[in-house]
Backbone as JSON, one array per atom type, in Angstrom:
{
  "sequence": "MCAAQDKFDEFLGRMKLLSLGVLRNNLPYCCSAFYAYDPQNKELIIASASDSEHIKAVFANRGVAATVALDTKFVGRIKGVQICGHIRSADERETSLYLKRFPFARAMETDFFTIRIDWMKMTDNTLTFGKKIIWER",
  "N": [[0.85, -1.18, 0.0], [0.54, 2.23, -0.79], [1.95, 5.31, 0.57], [0.15, 7.45, 0.35], [-2.38, 6.19, 0.24], [-2.39, 5.12, 2.8], [-2.62, 7.46, 4.33], [-5.2, 8.39, 3.63], [-6.73, 6.17, 4.52], [-6.15, 6.11, 7.29], [-7.13, 8.61, 8.15], [-9.9, 8.63, 7.28], [-10.73, 6.38, 8.67], [-10.61, 7.25, 11.28], [-12.31, 9.47, 11.57], [-15.89, 10.26, 11.86], [-18.16, 11.45, 10.81], [-19.76, 12.56, 7.9], [-20.41, 14.89, 5.23], [-22.86, 14.7, 2.89], [-23.42, 15.09, -0.53], [-25.93, 15.38, -2.94], [-27.84, 15.24, -6.02], [-30.9, 16.72, -6.19], [-33.82, 16.91, -7.79], [-32.4, 18.16, -9.85], [-30.96, 20.07, -8.44], [-28.45, 20.99, -6.04], [-28.21, 19.18, -2.96], [-27.69, 18.69, 0.44], [-26.66, 16.66, 3.25], [-25.91, 15.47, 6.55], [-24.18, 12.6, 7.82], [-23.43, 9.82, 9.91], [-20.73, 7.54, 9.42], [-19.25, 4.39, 8.49], [-16.06, 3.2, 7.64], [-14.68, 1.26, 5.09], [-11.65, 0.23, 4.49], [-10.39, -1.65, 2.83], [-12.02, -1.99, 0.58], [-12.45, 0.58, -0.15], [-14.82, 2.09, 0.64], [-17.66, 3.79, 1.99], [-20.02, 3.41, 4.52], [-23.32, 4.22, 5.25], [-26.15, 5.0, 7.34], [-29.58, 5.44, 6.82], [-32.96, 6.57, 6.34], [-34.97, 5.12, 3.83], [-36.89, 6.74, 2.74], [-35.97, 9.31, 3.07], [-35.06, 12.62, 1.97], [-32.5, 12.84, 0.72], [-31.83, 10.17, 0.15], [-33.95, 9.35, -1.47], [-33.33, 10.99, -3.62], [-30.92, 9.85, -4.55], [-31.75, 7.54, -5.74], [-32.56, 8.35, -8.19], [-30.25, 9.4, -9.29], [-27.27, 8.01, -9.03], [-24.76, 9.05, -8.53], [-22.68, 10.66, -6.19], [-21.32, 13.14, -3.94], [-19.03, 13.82, -1.3], [-17.83, 15.13, 1.82], [-15.35, 14.97, 4.35], [-14.2, 16.28, 7.27], [-11.74, 17.47, 9.57], [-12.53, 18.9, 12.61], [-11.32, 21.82, 13.55], [-9.77, 24.73, 14.98], [-7.37, 25.66, 14.31], [-5.32, 26.72, 11.77], [-3.02, 25.41, 10.83], [-3.55, 22.77, 11.34], [-5.57, 21.94, 9.71], [-7.36, 19.52, 7.98], [-8.79, 17.42, 5.58], [-11.09, 15.55, 3.47], [-12.25, 15.3, 0.17], [-14.72, 13.72, -1.74], [-15.78, 11.71, -4.48], [-18.22, 9.54, -5.79], [-20.28, 6.57, -6.08], [-23.5, 5.48, -5.0], [-25.25, 2.82, -3.37], [-27.55, 0.28, -2.21], [-26.57, -1.22, 0.84], [-24.81, -4.31, 1.42], [-25.0, -7.35, 3.4], [-22.52, -7.76, 4.73], [-21.42, -5.18, 4.68], [-23.36, -3.76, 6.11], [-22.97, -4.97, 8.59], [-20.41, -4.0, 9.2], [-21.01, -1.3, 9.65], [-22.78, -1.5, 11.85], [-21.07, -2.58, 13.73], [-19.4, -0.44, 14.26], [-21.22, 1.5, 15.08], [-23.13, 0.54, 17.29], [-25.55, 1.38, 18.44], [-27.27, 1.83, 16.37], [-28.66, -0.48, 15.89], [-30.99, -0.32, 17.3], [-32.56, 1.31, 15.84], [-34.95, 1.97, 13.25], [-33.86, 1.62, 10.23], [-32.19, 1.96, 7.04], [-29.39, 0.78, 5.14], [-26.62, 2.05, 3.32], [-24.12, 2.07, 0.78], [-21.32, 3.85, -0.2], [-19.37, 3.77, -2.92], [-16.17, 4.67, -3.32], [-14.81, 6.57, -5.85], [-13.0, 8.55, -6.4], [-10.79, 10.62, -4.53], [-9.69, 13.51, -2.75], [-7.32, 14.76, -0.6], [-6.75, 17.37, 1.65], [-4.1, 18.45, 3.56], [-2.85, 20.23, 5.94], [-1.01, 19.67, 7.89], [1.11, 18.46, 6.74], [2.19, 20.18, 4.7], [1.38, 23.56, 4.17], [-1.7, 23.73, 2.59], [-1.28, 21.33, 1.22], [-2.06, 18.82, -1.12], [-3.38, 15.62, -1.77], [-4.1, 13.08, -4.03], [-6.3, 10.38, -4.77], [-7.43, 7.81, -6.86], [-9.68, 5.41, -8.22]],
  "CA": [[0.0, 0.0, 0.0], [1.37, 3.44, -0.85], [1.79, 6.23, 1.7], [-1.07, 8.25, 0.16], [-3.51, 5.37, 0.66], [-2.33, 5.06, 4.27], [-3.14, 8.72, 4.88], [-6.66, 8.36, 3.47], [-7.29, 5.12, 5.38], [-6.02, 6.52, 8.69], [-8.03, 9.74, 8.4], [-11.3, 8.22, 7.15], [-11.01, 5.42, 9.74], [-10.68, 7.96, 12.56], [-13.45, 10.38, 11.58], [-17.16, 9.55, 11.97], [-19.26, 12.2, 10.23], [-19.54, 13.11, 6.56], [-21.44, 15.68, 4.57], [-23.18, 14.02, 1.63], [-24.06, 15.94, -1.53], [-26.65, 14.67, -3.99], [-28.67, 16.1, -6.87], [-32.33, 16.53, -5.92], [-34.54, 17.73, -8.78], [-31.35, 18.91, -10.55], [-30.37, 21.08, -7.56], [-27.64, 20.37, -4.99], [-28.85, 18.95, -1.68], [-26.68, 18.12, 1.35], [-27.05, 16.18, 4.56], [-24.82, 14.89, 7.34], [-24.43, 11.21, 8.2], [-22.35, 9.01, 10.47], [-20.31, 6.52, 8.46], [-18.19, 3.42, 8.77], [-15.17, 3.15, 6.49], [-14.09, -0.04, 4.71], [-10.44, 0.6, 3.76], [-10.04, -2.65, 1.83], [-12.81, -1.77, -0.63], [-12.6, 2.03, -0.32], [-16.25, 2.34, 0.68], [-18.25, 4.39, 3.18], [-21.35, 2.87, 4.75], [-24.14, 5.13, 6.04], [-27.51, 4.57, 7.68], [-30.58, 6.48, 6.55], [-34.27, 6.07, 5.93], [-35.14, 5.09, 2.37], [-37.78, 7.82, 2.31], [-35.37, 10.63, 3.3], [-34.89, 13.39, 0.73], [-31.23, 12.53, 0.05], [-31.84, 8.81, -0.39], [-34.85, 9.37, -2.64], [-32.6, 11.64, -4.71], [-29.89, 8.98, -5.13], [-32.36, 6.53, -6.58], [-32.64, 8.96, -9.53], [-28.89, 9.66, -9.77], [-26.41, 7.31, -8.05], [-23.53, 9.8, -8.28], [-22.7, 11.48, -4.98], [-20.09, 13.75, -3.46], [-19.02, 13.89, 0.16], [-16.65, 15.7, 2.47], [-15.07, 14.61, 5.73], [-13.22, 17.28, 7.7], [-11.36, 17.56, 10.97], [-13.03, 20.13, 13.22], [-10.22, 22.48, 14.26], [-9.69, 26.18, 14.79], [-5.98, 25.96, 13.99], [-5.08, 26.6, 10.33], [-1.95, 24.44, 10.59], [-4.06, 21.41, 11.55], [-6.69, 21.65, 8.8], [-7.25, 18.27, 7.23], [-10.1, 16.98, 5.12], [-11.15, 14.75, 2.25], [-13.36, 15.47, -0.75], [-14.96, 12.4, -2.31], [-16.79, 11.47, -5.51], [-18.47, 8.11, -5.9], [-21.63, 6.1, -6.4], [-24.15, 4.9, -3.83], [-26.18, 1.7, -3.6], [-27.93, -0.37, -0.95], [-25.47, -1.99, 1.45], [-25.04, -5.74, 1.6], [-24.96, -7.81, 4.79], [-21.18, -7.51, 5.27], [-21.26, -3.74, 4.87], [-24.24, -3.41, 7.22], [-22.29, -5.44, 9.81], [-19.33, -3.04, 9.49], [-21.63, -0.11, 10.22], [-23.31, -1.83, 13.18], [-19.93, -2.78, 14.64], [-18.91, 0.88, 14.64], [-22.31, 2.24, 15.72], [-24.09, -0.47, 17.76], [-26.84, 1.98, 18.76], [-28.12, 1.8, 15.17], [-29.5, -1.68, 15.94], [-32.28, 0.05, 17.9], [-33.25, 2.22, 14.92], [-35.49, 1.45, 11.99], [-33.09, 2.34, 9.22], [-31.63, 1.2, 5.94], [-27.95, 1.02, 5.03], [-26.2, 2.36, 1.96], [-22.67, 2.05, 0.6], [-20.74, 4.76, -1.19], [-18.13, 3.26, -3.52], [-15.35, 5.85, -3.62], [-14.12, 6.52, -7.14], [-11.97, 9.59, -6.4], [-10.68, 11.39, -3.3], [-8.6, 14.47, -2.62], [-7.09, 15.16, 0.79], [-5.96, 18.55, 2.0], [-3.48, 18.16, 4.85], [-1.95, 21.3, 6.31], [0.04, 19.2, 8.81], [2.26, 18.09, 5.9], [2.61, 21.46, 4.16], [0.17, 24.36, 4.02], [-2.39, 23.51, 1.32], [-0.85, 20.09, 0.58], [-3.14, 18.02, -1.67], [-3.07, 14.24, -2.16], [-5.21, 12.54, -4.84], [-6.43, 8.94, -4.96], [-8.56, 7.41, -7.7], [-9.82, 3.98, -8.49]],
  "C": [[0.89, 1.24, 0.0], [1.04, 4.36, 0.32], [0.52, 7.06, 1.57], [-2.3, 7.46, 0.61], [-3.56, 5.26, 2.18], [-2.93, 6.31, 4.89], [-4.66, 8.79, 4.77], [-7.27, 7.37, 4.45], [-7.26, 5.54, 6.85], [-7.04, 7.62, 9.01], [-9.49, 9.3, 8.35], [-11.69, 7.2, 8.22], [-11.19, 6.08, 11.09], [-11.91, 8.86, 12.67], [-14.76, 9.57, 11.6], [-18.3, 10.2, 11.19], [-18.88, 12.74, 8.86], [-20.68, 14.03, 6.18], [-21.64, 15.07, 3.2], [-23.89, 14.99, 0.71], [-24.67, 15.08, -2.62], [-27.33, 15.7, -4.89], [-30.13, 15.74, -6.63], [-33.1, 17.48, -6.84], [-33.57, 18.68, -9.5], [-30.76, 20.06, -9.74], [-29.55, 20.38, -6.49], [-28.43, 20.27, -3.68], [-27.84, 18.24, -0.79], [-27.32, 17.63, 2.64], [-25.79, 15.69, 5.27], [-25.18, 13.47, 7.71], [-23.2, 10.63, 8.89], [-21.98, 7.96, 9.43], [-19.32, 5.56, 9.08], [-17.37, 3.31, 7.5], [-14.62, 1.75, 6.31], [-12.85, 0.26, 3.87], [-10.06, -0.39, 2.65], [-10.75, -2.38, 0.5], [-13.01, -0.3, -0.97], [-14.09, 2.4, -0.44], [-16.63, 2.97, 2.02], [-19.66, 3.85, 3.32], [-22.1, 3.85, 5.65], [-25.48, 4.47, 6.34], [-28.45, 5.73, 7.41], [-31.9, 5.83, 6.17], [-34.4, 6.14, 4.42], [-36.04, 6.21, 1.88], [-37.24, 9.21, 2.64], [-35.12, 11.32, 1.96], [-33.61, 12.99, -0.01], [-31.21, 11.12, -0.52], [-32.81, 8.69, -1.56], [-34.13, 9.97, -3.84], [-31.59, 10.69, -5.35], [-30.49, 7.84, -5.95], [-32.51, 7.04, -8.01], [-31.26, 9.17, -10.13], [-27.92, 9.1, -8.73], [-25.1, 8.03, -7.76], [-23.68, 10.69, -7.06], [-21.33, 12.12, -4.77], [-20.18, 13.8, -1.95], [-17.75, 14.61, 0.62], [-16.57, 15.15, 3.89], [-13.97, 15.56, 6.18], [-12.97, 17.19, 9.19], [-11.85, 18.9, 11.49], [-11.89, 20.73, 14.05], [-10.27, 23.97, 14.02], [-8.27, 26.61, 14.44], [-5.7, 25.68, 12.51], [-4.04, 25.53, 10.02], [-2.38, 22.99, 10.77], [-5.2, 21.04, 10.61], [-6.39, 20.4, 8.0], [-8.65, 17.85, 6.82], [-10.02, 16.24, 3.8], [-12.41, 15.12, 1.47], [-13.49, 14.17, -1.53], [-16.0, 12.48, -3.43], [-16.98, 9.97, -5.62], [-19.9, 7.82, -6.29], [-22.19, 5.37, -5.2], [-25.12, 3.8, -4.25], [-26.58, 1.17, -2.23], [-26.76, -1.22, -0.45], [-25.83, -3.47, 1.52], [-24.86, -6.09, 3.08], [-23.6, -7.53, 5.45], [-20.99, -6.04, 5.59], [-22.13, -3.24, 6.03], [-23.6, -3.82, 8.55], [-21.15, -4.51, 10.2], [-19.89, -1.79, 10.16], [-22.09, -0.39, 11.65], [-22.21, -2.1, 14.19], [-19.43, -1.43, 15.14], [-19.95, 1.67, 15.43], [-23.39, 1.27, 16.2], [-25.47, 0.09, 18.09], [-27.8, 1.95, 17.58], [-29.0, 0.55, 15.12], [-30.9, -1.36, 16.48], [-33.12, 0.94, 16.98], [-33.87, 1.45, 13.76], [-34.82, 2.24, 10.88], [-32.66, 1.39, 8.12], [-30.16, 1.59, 5.84], [-27.56, 1.15, 3.57], [-24.68, 2.45, 1.92], [-22.29, 3.01, -0.52], [-19.42, 4.14, -1.66], [-17.32, 4.47, -3.94], [-14.63, 5.63, -4.94], [-12.92, 7.47, -7.17], [-11.98, 10.29, -5.06], [-9.52, 12.36, -3.4], [-8.51, 14.87, -1.16], [-6.29, 16.45, 0.82], [-5.42, 18.29, 3.39], [-2.45, 19.23, 5.17], [-0.88, 20.87, 7.29], [1.27, 18.76, 8.03], [2.95, 19.34, 5.37], [1.34, 22.25, 3.96], [-0.41, 24.15, 2.63], [-1.99, 22.25, 0.58], [-2.05, 19.26, 0.14], [-2.6, 16.64, -2.07], [-4.29, 13.7, -2.88], [-5.14, 11.02, -4.87], [-7.59, 8.72, -5.91], [-8.51, 5.94, -8.02], [-9.25, 3.67, -9.86]]
}
């Protein structure tokens, strides 16, 4: 595994919340979601109701964008990832990954979805101010 992949895997494995962007009626629409990261397959698993606005939108257009960012007030520590990919219903293995990370979700009536990451860009000011790293499938 290359060093760039390690940086993505470490960061996405540590964070828990993403902002998901979809197209809803040809207009951008965003939401926040907890996620579990599968580094082997470069996938993010989220839980959401099938009748939510963002999930209804992805049934019309499976392409999604997402961001995951470190919450910091120090410019030198800014770190985040921008993601493009495609979303689908999660399978049993992926659902198990999510439930392992967020056991409280077992008590919820929810559905699970997997974002297959096709492209990511990381900004990491801890390396060099404005340093960008790109990964693509």
